[in-house]
Coordinates of C-alpha atoms in Angstrom, one line a residue:
M75 CA 23.1 44.8 -80.0
N76 CA 22.7 42.7 -76.8
G77 CA 26.0 42.3 -75.0
V78 CA 27.9 43.5 -71.9
V79 CA 31.3 44.1 -70.6
I80 CA 31.1 43.1 -66.9
P81 CA 32.4 46.0 -64.8
Q82 CA 35.6 45.5 -62.8
T83 CA 36.3 42.2 -64.5
P84 CA 38.1 41.2 -67.7
I85 CA 34.9 39.4 -68.9
A86 CA 32.8 40.4 -72.0
V87 CA 29.7 38.4 -73.1
D88 CA 28.2 38.9 -76.6
F89 CA 30.3 42.1 -77.0
W90 CA 32.6 42.3 -80.0
S91 CA 33.8 45.9 -80.3
L92 CA 37.4 45.8 -79.2
R93 CA 37.6 49.6 -79.2
R94 CA 34.7 49.9 -76.7
A95 CA 35.5 46.7 -74.8
G96 CA 38.2 48.5 -72.8
T97 CA 39.8 46.1 -70.3
A98 CA 37.9 43.0 -71.4
R99 CA 40.2 40.0 -71.9
L100 CA 37.9 37.0 -71.9
F101 CA 35.1 36.9 -74.5
F102 CA 32.1 34.6 -74.4
L103 CA 29.3 34.0 -77.0
S104 CA 25.9 32.8 -75.6
H105 CA 24.3 31.9 -79.0
M106 CA 24.4 32.6 -82.7
H107 CA 21.5 35.0 -83.2
S108 CA 22.5 38.0 -85.2
D109 CA 21.7 40.6 -82.4
H110 CA 24.3 38.9 -80.2
T111 CA 27.1 38.7 -82.9
V112 CA 27.2 42.3 -84.0
G113 CA 30.9 43.1 -84.8
L114 CA 31.9 39.4 -84.8
S115 CA 33.4 38.4 -88.2
S116 CA 36.1 36.3 -89.9
T117 CA 38.7 38.8 -88.8
W118 CA 38.2 38.0 -85.1
A119 CA 41.6 37.1 -83.6
R120 CA 41.1 36.5 -79.9
P121 CA 40.1 33.5 -77.9
L122 CA 36.4 33.1 -77.8
Y123 CA 34.4 30.7 -75.5
C124 CA 31.1 29.1 -76.4
S125 CA 29.2 25.8 -76.6
P126 CA 30.2 23.1 -79.1
I127 CA 27.2 23.6 -81.4
T128 CA 27.8 27.4 -81.4
A129 CA 31.5 26.7 -82.2
H130 CA 30.5 24.7 -85.2
L131 CA 28.0 27.4 -86.4
L132 CA 30.5 30.2 -85.7
H133 CA 33.1 28.6 -88.0
R134 CA 30.6 27.6 -90.7
R135 CA 28.5 30.8 -90.9
L136 CA 30.9 33.6 -89.9
Q137 CA 34.1 31.9 -90.9
V138 CA 35.8 32.6 -87.6
S139 CA 39.1 30.8 -87.5
K140 CA 39.1 27.6 -85.4
Q141 CA 42.3 28.6 -83.7
W142 CA 40.4 31.3 -81.8
I143 CA 37.3 29.2 -80.9
R144 CA 37.3 27.5 -77.5
A145 CA 34.4 25.0 -77.2
L146 CA 33.3 24.3 -73.6
E147 CA 31.1 21.4 -72.7
V148 CA 27.6 22.3 -71.4
G149 CA 26.9 21.3 -67.8
E150 CA 30.6 21.2 -66.8
S151 CA 32.7 23.6 -64.9
H152 CA 35.8 25.0 -66.5
V153 CA 38.7 26.9 -64.8
L154 CA 40.1 29.9 -66.8
P155 CA 43.0 32.2 -65.8
L156 CA 42.3 35.9 -65.1
D157 CA 45.9 37.1 -65.5
E158 CA 49.0 36.3 -67.5
T159 CA 50.6 34.1 -64.9
G160 CA 47.5 32.0 -63.9
Q161 CA 47.8 33.2 -60.3
E162 CA 44.2 34.3 -60.3
T163 CA 41.5 32.1 -61.9
M164 CA 37.7 31.8 -62.2
T165 CA 35.2 29.0 -62.8
V166 CA 32.7 29.2 -65.6
T167 CA 29.8 26.7 -66.0
L168 CA 27.6 26.5 -69.1
I169 CA 23.9 25.8 -68.6
D170 CA 21.4 25.1 -71.4
A171 CA 19.4 28.2 -72.1
N172 CA 16.4 26.4 -73.8
H173 CA 16.4 29.1 -76.5
C174 CA 17.9 27.9 -79.7
P175 CA 20.5 25.2 -80.7
G176 CA 23.8 25.9 -78.9
S177 CA 22.4 28.7 -76.6
V178 CA 23.8 28.6 -73.0
M179 CA 23.8 30.6 -69.8
F180 CA 27.2 31.4 -68.2
L181 CA 27.7 31.1 -64.4
F182 CA 31.0 32.9 -63.5
E183 CA 32.6 32.4 -60.1
G184 CA 35.7 34.3 -58.9
Y185 CA 37.0 37.2 -56.9
F186 CA 34.0 39.2 -58.2
G187 CA 31.6 36.8 -56.5
T188 CA 29.0 34.8 -58.5
I189 CA 27.6 36.2 -61.7
L190 CA 24.9 34.5 -63.9
Y191 CA 24.4 35.7 -67.4
T192 CA 21.3 34.2 -68.9
G193 CA 21.6 35.5 -72.5
D194 CA 18.4 34.7 -74.3
F195 CA 16.6 31.9 -72.5
R196 CA 13.2 30.3 -71.9
Y197 CA 12.8 29.4 -68.3
T198 CA 11.7 25.9 -67.2
P199 CA 11.7 24.6 -63.6
S200 CA 14.3 22.0 -64.5
M201 CA 16.9 24.7 -64.8
L202 CA 16.9 25.1 -61.0
K203 CA 18.0 21.4 -60.8
E204 CA 21.3 22.2 -62.5
P205 CA 24.2 21.1 -60.2
A206 CA 25.8 24.6 -60.4
L207 CA 22.6 26.2 -59.1
I208 CA 21.3 23.6 -56.5
L209 CA 24.3 24.0 -54.3
G210 CA 22.8 27.0 -52.6
K211 CA 25.2 29.6 -54.1
Q212 CA 24.4 33.2 -53.7
I213 CA 24.0 34.9 -57.0
H214 CA 25.5 38.4 -56.6
T215 CA 24.6 39.7 -60.1
L216 CA 22.0 38.4 -62.5
Y217 CA 22.1 39.5 -66.1
L218 CA 18.5 38.8 -67.1
D219 CA 16.9 38.3 -70.5
N220 CA 14.1 40.9 -70.2
T221 CA 12.7 40.7 -73.7
N222 CA 9.2 39.8 -72.5
C223 CA 9.4 41.5 -69.1
N224 CA 6.0 43.1 -69.4
P225 CA 3.1 42.3 -67.0
A226 CA 0.6 43.2 -69.8
L227 CA 2.1 40.6 -72.1
V228 CA 0.7 37.1 -71.3
L229 CA 2.3 34.3 -73.2
P230 CA 1.5 30.6 -73.3
S231 CA 4.1 27.9 -72.8
R232 CA 5.8 26.5 -75.9
Q233 CA 3.8 23.3 -75.6
E234 CA 0.6 25.3 -75.5
A235 CA 1.6 27.4 -78.5
T236 CA 2.6 24.2 -80.4
Q237 CA -1.0 22.9 -79.9
Q238 CA -2.4 26.2 -81.2
I239 CA -0.4 25.8 -84.4
V240 CA -1.5 22.1 -84.8
Q241 CA -5.2 23.2 -84.5
L242 CA -4.7 25.9 -87.1
I243 CA -3.2 23.6 -89.6
R244 CA -6.0 21.1 -89.1
Q245 CA -8.4 23.7 -90.2
F246 CA -6.7 23.8 -93.7
P247 CA -6.2 20.1 -94.6
Q248 CA -5.7 20.9 -98.3
H249 CA -3.3 23.9 -97.9
N250 CA 0.4 24.1 -98.0
I251 CA 1.9 25.5 -94.8
K252 CA 4.6 28.2 -94.8
I253 CA 6.3 28.8 -91.4
G254 CA 8.4 32.0 -91.1
L255 CA 11.5 31.5 -89.0
Y256 CA 14.8 33.1 -88.2
S257 CA 17.9 31.4 -89.5
L258 CA 18.3 29.6 -86.2
G259 CA 15.7 28.3 -83.8
K260 CA 12.4 26.4 -83.5
E261 CA 13.8 23.3 -85.2
S262 CA 12.1 21.2 -82.5
L263 CA 8.7 22.8 -83.5
L264 CA 9.2 21.7 -87.1
E265 CA 10.0 18.2 -85.9
Q266 CA 6.8 18.0 -83.9
L267 CA 4.7 19.2 -86.8
A268 CA 6.3 16.7 -89.2
L269 CA 5.5 13.8 -86.8
E270 CA 2.0 15.1 -86.1
F271 CA 0.9 15.4 -89.8
R272 CA 3.2 12.7 -91.2
T273 CA 4.8 14.9 -93.8
W274 CA 8.2 16.0 -94.9
V275 CA 9.4 19.4 -93.8
V276 CA 11.1 21.3 -96.6
L277 CA 14.2 23.2 -95.5
S278 CA 17.0 25.2 -97.0
P279 CA 20.3 23.3 -97.4
Q280 CA 21.9 25.4 -94.6
R281 CA 19.2 24.6 -92.1
L282 CA 19.2 21.0 -93.1
E283 CA 22.9 20.8 -92.2
L284 CA 21.9 22.2 -88.8
V285 CA 19.2 19.7 -88.0
Q286 CA 21.4 16.9 -89.0
L287 CA 24.0 18.2 -86.5
L288 CA 21.3 18.3 -83.8
G289 CA 20.4 14.7 -84.3
L290 CA 16.7 15.3 -84.9
A291 CA 14.3 12.8 -86.5
D292 CA 14.8 12.2 -90.2
V293 CA 11.8 14.2 -91.4
F294 CA 13.5 17.0 -93.3
T295 CA 14.3 17.4 -97.0
V296 CA 15.3 20.0 -99.5
E297 CA 13.0 18.9 -102.3
E298 CA 10.3 21.5 -102.8
K299 CA 7.3 19.4 -103.8
V300 CA 7.8 16.5 -101.5
G301 CA 6.5 18.0 -98.2
R302 CA 3.5 20.0 -97.2
I303 CA 5.2 22.1 -94.6
H304 CA 7.9 24.6 -95.8
A305 CA 10.2 26.5 -93.4
V306 CA 11.0 29.9 -95.0
D307 CA 12.7 33.1 -93.8
H308 CA 10.2 35.3 -91.8
M309 CA 11.0 38.2 -94.2
E310 CA 9.6 36.2 -97.1
I311 CA 6.1 36.1 -95.7
C312 CA 4.3 39.2 -97.2
H313 CA 1.3 40.1 -99.2
S314 CA 2.9 39.6 -102.7
A315 CA 4.4 36.3 -101.7
M316 CA 1.0 35.0 -100.5
L317 CA -0.6 36.0 -103.8
Q318 CA 2.1 34.1 -105.7
W319 CA 2.0 31.0 -103.6
N320 CA -1.8 30.8 -103.8
Q321 CA -1.7 31.0 -107.6
T322 CA -0.1 27.5 -107.8
H323 CA -1.6 25.9 -104.6
P324 CA -3.8 27.0 -101.6
T325 CA -1.4 28.2 -99.0
I326 CA -1.4 29.7 -95.4
A327 CA 1.5 31.2 -93.5
I328 CA 2.3 31.0 -89.8
L329 CA 4.5 33.4 -87.9
P330 CA 5.4 31.7 -84.5
T331 CA 6.5 34.8 -82.5
S332 CA 5.5 36.8 -79.4
R333 CA 6.0 40.1 -81.2
K334 CA 3.1 42.1 -82.5
V335 CA 2.9 41.7 -86.3
R336 CA 0.3 43.4 -88.5
S337 CA -1.1 40.8 -90.9
P338 CA -0.9 42.2 -94.5
H339 CA -2.9 39.2 -95.8
P340 CA -5.8 37.2 -94.4
G341 CA -3.9 34.0 -94.9
I342 CA -1.0 35.1 -92.6
H343 CA -1.5 33.9 -88.9
T344 CA 0.5 34.9 -85.9
I345 CA 0.9 32.4 -83.0
P346 CA 2.5 33.6 -79.7
Y347 CA 5.2 30.9 -79.7
S348 CA 8.3 32.4 -78.0
D349 CA 11.8 31.3 -77.2
H350 CA 12.0 34.0 -74.5
S351 CA 10.7 33.7 -71.0
S352 CA 7.4 35.3 -70.2
Y353 CA 6.9 37.8 -67.4
S354 CA 5.5 35.1 -65.0
E355 CA 8.4 32.8 -65.7
L356 CA 10.9 35.6 -65.1
R357 CA 9.3 36.3 -61.7
A358 CA 9.5 32.6 -60.8
F359 CA 13.2 32.4 -61.8
V360 CA 14.3 35.5 -59.9
A361 CA 12.3 34.5 -56.8
A362 CA 14.1 31.1 -56.8
L363 CA 17.6 32.5 -57.2
K364 CA 17.2 35.6 -55.0
P365 CA 20.2 37.5 -56.6
C366 CA 21.6 40.6 -54.9
R367 CA 21.2 42.6 -58.1
V368 CA 19.3 42.2 -61.4
V369 CA 20.7 43.8 -64.5
P370 CA 18.6 43.8 -67.7
I371 CA 20.3 42.6 -70.9
V372 CA 17.9 44.6 -73.2
R373 CA 18.8 48.2 -72.0
Q374 CA 15.9 49.8 -73.8
Q375 CA 13.5 47.9 -71.6
P376 CA 14.4 48.2 -67.9
C377 CA 12.9 45.8 -65.5
G378 CA 14.6 46.3 -62.1
E379 CA 11.5 47.6 -60.3
F380 CA 9.7 44.3 -61.0
F381 CA 12.1 42.3 -58.9
E382 CA 12.9 44.5 -56.0
G383 CA 11.1 42.3 -53.5
S384 CA 12.7 39.1 -54.8
S385 CA 16.4 40.3 -54.6
S386 CA 18.8 40.0 -51.7
P387 CA 20.4 43.2 -50.3
R388 CA 23.8 41.6 -49.6
L389 CA 26.4 42.8 -52.0
P390 CA 30.1 41.8 -51.8
I391 CA 32.9 44.3 -51.5
L392 CA 34.7 43.9 -54.8
M393 CA 38.5 44.0 -54.6
I394 CA 40.3 43.5 -57.9
P395 CA 43.6 41.5 -57.5
H396 CA 46.7 43.3 -58.5
S397 CA 47.7 40.7 -61.1
V398 CA 44.2 41.0 -62.7
Q399 CA 44.5 44.8 -62.7
Q400 CA 47.8 44.6 -64.6
Y401 CA 46.4 42.1 -67.0
M402 CA 43.4 44.2 -67.8
C403 CA 45.5 47.4 -68.3
S404 CA 48.0 45.6 -70.5
S405 CA 45.1 44.1 -72.5
A406 CA 43.6 47.6 -73.0
R407 CA 46.8 49.0 -74.3
K408 CA 47.2 46.0 -76.7
A409 CA 43.7 46.4 -77.9
N410 CA 44.1 50.1 -78.5
V411 CA 47.3 49.5 -80.5
L412 CA 45.7 46.7 -82.6
W413 CA 42.7 48.9 -83.3
Q414 CA 44.9 51.8 -84.4
L415 CA 47.0 49.5 -86.6
E416 CA 43.8 48.0 -88.2
R417 CA 42.4 51.5 -88.8
R418 CA 45.7 52.6 -90.4
L419 CA 45.8 49.6 -92.7
K420 CA 42.2 50.3 -93.8
R421 CA 43.1 53.8 -95.0
P422 CA 42.9 54.1 -98.8
R423 CA 46.3 54.2 -100.4
I424 CA 46.9 57.0 -103.0
Q425 CA 47.6 55.5 -106.4
G426 CA 48.4 57.1 -109.8
V427 CA 49.1 60.8 -110.3
V428 CA 49.1 63.0 -107.2
F429 CA 47.8 66.5 -108.1
E430 CA 48.7 69.7 -106.3
S431 CA 46.2 70.6 -103.6
P432 CA 44.1 73.8 -104.0
E433 CA 45.5 75.1 -100.7
E434 CA 49.1 74.8 -101.9
K435 CA 48.3 76.4 -105.2
A436 CA 46.6 79.3 -103.5
D437 CA 49.7 79.8 -101.2
Q438 CA 52.0 79.9 -104.3
T439 CA 49.8 82.4 -106.0
K440 CA 49.9 84.6 -102.9
V441 CA 53.7 84.4 -102.8
D442 CA 54.0 85.4 -106.5
R443 CA 51.6 88.3 -105.9
V444 CA 53.6 89.6 -102.9
A445 CA 56.9 89.3 -104.9
K446 CA 55.6 91.3 -107.8
K447 CA 54.3 94.0 -105.4
R448 CA 57.8 94.3 -103.7
M449 CA 59.5 94.5 -107.1
K450 CA 57.3 97.4 -108.1
E451 CA 58.2 99.3 -104.9
N452 CA 61.9 99.8 -105.9
L453 CA 62.7 96.2 -105.0
S454 CA 62.5 97.3 -101.3
L455 CA 62.1 93.8 -99.8
W456 CA 62.4 93.9 -96.0
P457 CA 64.4 91.4 -94.0
G458 CA 62.8 88.0 -93.9
D459 CA 60.4 88.7 -96.9
L460 CA 62.2 86.5 -99.4
E461 CA 62.8 83.9 -96.7
K462 CA 59.1 83.7 -96.2
L463 CA 58.3 83.9 -99.9
C464 CA 60.9 81.4 -101.2
P465 CA 62.7 78.6 -99.3
H466 CA 65.6 78.9 -101.7
P467 CA 67.0 82.4 -101.6
L468 CA 69.9 82.0 -104.0
P469 CA 67.7 81.1 -107.1
A470 CA 65.4 84.1 -106.1
R471 CA 68.5 86.4 -105.9
K472 CA 69.6 85.3 -109.4
Q473 CA 66.2 85.9 -110.7
L474 CA 66.0 89.5 -109.3
F475 CA 69.7 90.4 -109.9
P476 CA 71.1 88.1 -112.6
D477 CA 74.2 90.1 -113.3
F478 CA 75.0 90.8 -109.7
C479 CA 75.3 87.3 -108.5
R480 CA 77.9 84.6 -109.0
E481 CA 77.9 81.1 -107.6
E482 CA 80.4 82.0 -104.9
C483 CA 79.0 85.2 -103.5
D484 CA 79.0 85.6 -99.8
E485 CA 78.0 89.0 -98.6
P486 CA 78.8 91.8 -101.1
V487 CA 77.9 95.2 -99.8
L488 CA 77.4 98.2 -102.1
F489 CA 77.9 101.8 -101.2
C490 CA 77.8 104.7 -103.7
N491 CA 78.1 108.5 -103.9
S492 CA 74.4 109.0 -104.6
K493 CA 72.0 109.9 -101.8
K494 CA 69.5 107.6 -103.4
M495 CA 68.6 104.0 -102.5
A496 CA 71.5 101.6 -101.9
T497 CA 70.9 97.9 -102.1
V498 CA 72.5 95.5 -99.6
L499 CA 72.7 91.9 -100.6
T500 CA 72.8 89.6 -97.6
A501 CA 72.4 85.9 -97.6
P502 CA 69.8 84.4 -97.3
V503 CA 67.6 87.6 -97.7
E504 CA 67.9 90.8 -99.7
F505 CA 66.5 94.1 -98.6
S506 CA 66.9 97.8 -99.3
M507 CA 67.5 100.6 -96.8
Q508 CA 68.4 104.3 -96.8
L509 CA 72.1 105.0 -96.1
Q510 CA 74.3 108.1 -95.8
P511 CA 76.5 108.8 -98.8
V512 CA 79.9 107.1 -98.7
D513 CA 82.5 106.7 -101.4
V514 CA 84.1 103.3 -101.0
F515 CA 82.9 100.0 -102.4
I516 CA 84.0 97.0 -100.3
S517 CA 83.8 93.5 -101.7
P518 CA 84.9 90.3 -100.1
E519 CA 88.1 90.3 -102.2
T520 CA 88.9 94.0 -101.3
R521 CA 88.1 93.3 -97.7
Q522 CA 90.6 90.5 -97.7
E523 CA 93.3 92.6 -99.5
I524 CA 93.2 95.6 -97.2
G525 CA 92.5 93.7 -94.1
V526 CA 89.0 95.1 -93.4
G527 CA 87.2 93.4 -90.6
S528 CA 83.8 91.7 -90.8
R529 CA 81.9 94.9 -89.9
L530 CA 82.1 98.6 -89.7
I531 CA 81.6 100.5 -86.4
P532 CA 81.3 104.3 -85.8
R533 CA 84.3 106.1 -84.5
R534 CA 84.2 106.7 -80.7
G535 CA 82.2 109.8 -80.0
S536 CA 80.7 110.0 -83.4
P537 CA 77.0 109.6 -84.1
A538 CA 75.7 106.6 -86.0
R539 CA 75.1 108.8 -89.0
G540 CA 77.7 110.8 -90.9
N541 CA 80.1 110.5 -93.8
Q542 CA 82.6 107.8 -94.3
S543 CA 85.3 109.5 -92.3
D544 CA 83.4 109.0 -89.2
W545 CA 83.5 105.2 -89.6
I546 CA 86.5 103.1 -89.0
G547 CA 86.9 99.4 -89.5
C548 CA 87.7 97.1 -86.6
D549 CA 91.5 96.5 -86.7
S550 CA 91.8 97.8 -90.3
P551 CA 93.7 100.6 -92.0
L552 CA 90.6 101.9 -93.7
S553 CA 90.6 105.2 -91.7
H554 CA 93.5 106.6 -93.8
I555 CA 91.8 106.1 -97.1
S556 CA 90.9 109.4 -98.7
K557 CA 87.3 110.4 -99.1
D558 CA 87.9 111.3 -102.7
T559 CA 89.2 107.9 -103.7
H560 CA 87.0 106.3 -106.4
L561 CA 87.9 102.7 -107.1
A562 CA 85.4 102.3 -109.8
T563 CA 86.3 105.3 -112.0
E564 CA 90.1 104.7 -111.7
S565 CA 90.0 101.0 -112.6
G566 CA 87.5 101.4 -115.4
D567 CA 86.2 98.0 -114.6
L568 CA 82.8 97.4 -116.2
A569 CA 81.7 95.3 -113.3
L570 CA 82.5 98.0 -110.8
K571 CA 80.6 100.5 -113.0
Y572 CA 77.6 98.2 -112.9
L573 CA 77.9 98.0 -109.1
L574 CA 78.3 101.7 -108.7
T575 CA 75.2 102.5 -110.7
P576 CA 72.3 103.4 -108.5
V577 CA 69.4 101.0 -108.5
N578 CA 66.9 103.5 -109.8
F579 CA 68.7 103.7 -113.1
F580 CA 68.0 100.2 -114.1
Q581 CA 65.0 99.2 -111.9
A582 CA 62.8 99.2 -115.0
G583 CA 64.2 95.9 -116.4
F584 CA 66.7 93.1 -115.6
S585 CA 67.9 91.9 -119.0
S586 CA 71.7 92.3 -119.7
R587 CA 71.2 94.6 -122.7
N588 CA 68.9 96.9 -120.8
F589 CA 71.2 96.8 -117.9
D590 CA 74.2 97.9 -120.1
Q591 CA 72.1 100.7 -121.6
Q592 CA 71.2 102.0 -118.1
V593 CA 74.9 102.0 -117.1
E594 CA 76.1 103.9 -120.1
K595 CA 73.3 106.5 -119.6
Y596 CA 74.4 107.0 -116.0
Q597 CA 78.1 107.3 -117.0
Q598 CA 77.3 110.0 -119.6
S599 CA 75.3 111.9 -117.0
T600 CA 78.2 112.1 -114.6
V601 CA 80.7 113.3 -117.2

């Protein structure tokens, strides 16, 4: 990807990742080659500035909505705001880049000084005669197309390369000519070859639409057998394609490019025809402009050391206006929100049956295993165990003690004569603990009838342990109740018999029949 977000400005050129663009607010497109449109698609929803031809191709090929495309005339200066109020502005001038149809260079002038972004370009001396450049302006930063910035790579001019192609075709007067091209560019080369050999040039319908837009000579057609010269995609030129073409008619192929290409077939010829500036042309261009700083567009191929003697050391002190700072910061927040919203909308929605996750199933299995272990240990669940094991303690209580619980049980507390285990039921948890022998069962109803307070406290001066006579209720007449009083045996109430039965007599099972049998067995043993 070839593109840049210009530091300390809201300007981005050929850069279409909103997440990485940060504070960029103004977006510019130099031309329509694919390596400069990475990330640009029909979903783009921000103002985008480019040349009129690029605007047409952008809508036709990438389906970008016209409401976001801002076509700027080439060779003219345009004033654009740099903040939300228009208090701070900049001037941008589009200059023909001599690269492909619609390609331009951008000259930005504002609080940041003067910045020239060449994009992909092929230098010609006529560029220095542009009104925006002949006024003696100091270029502070030059973003330079350094594709061919290599002293070892010597390239001919495009006119010289065109003559090499003409001479090659003349050596094969009876052959068809396949010229491998990218989807955009070198249309003027095809026009010159058609006029030179007086033949039609066969194009794809998409490229034919482009040349008609450019206003070139009427030498192009889509009929396969009409013309001798055929423009094809450069990826189609290969060994198998050459064998197939030569079966029907003698054919040669030409690749007009400055890149090193290994020829897989003797009929494939490479001609150093390039739409990028050569090293000598770049040196002449930088020497004429004398910028303060040169920044390469192709990051993998640095070239700053080649132009150190041609640059000017004067750099401006950059002060970002406050309104522009606010605009850039607000833009960054909006971009981040839009990106997060887009990412959220792209998340796959769950449809159909939702199955239980393995983690939840494993947690439930662990809960059941711990519960069974507690039940085997005389139901001695410690405080908080059931709260952790089950979020609904009342159903759990009914499962463990089905005959003890009613729908309106608050805090029944059980005391018995036995020195065995006594079970205390406390909402929302149930636990067992060792208590000293006492003789009185206190239920919520009994507590209300005799006026017992909400808790029992030891008598002053008595230890925490002892028999029931050492305990008195807070503001209650419980202290005069005799130690030998047995509410359960006097009343003969079956429910009280159940409650007075120690836990270890019926801990083996929890059905009502088994429970009754355990109670009767206990009553017989006490007679």
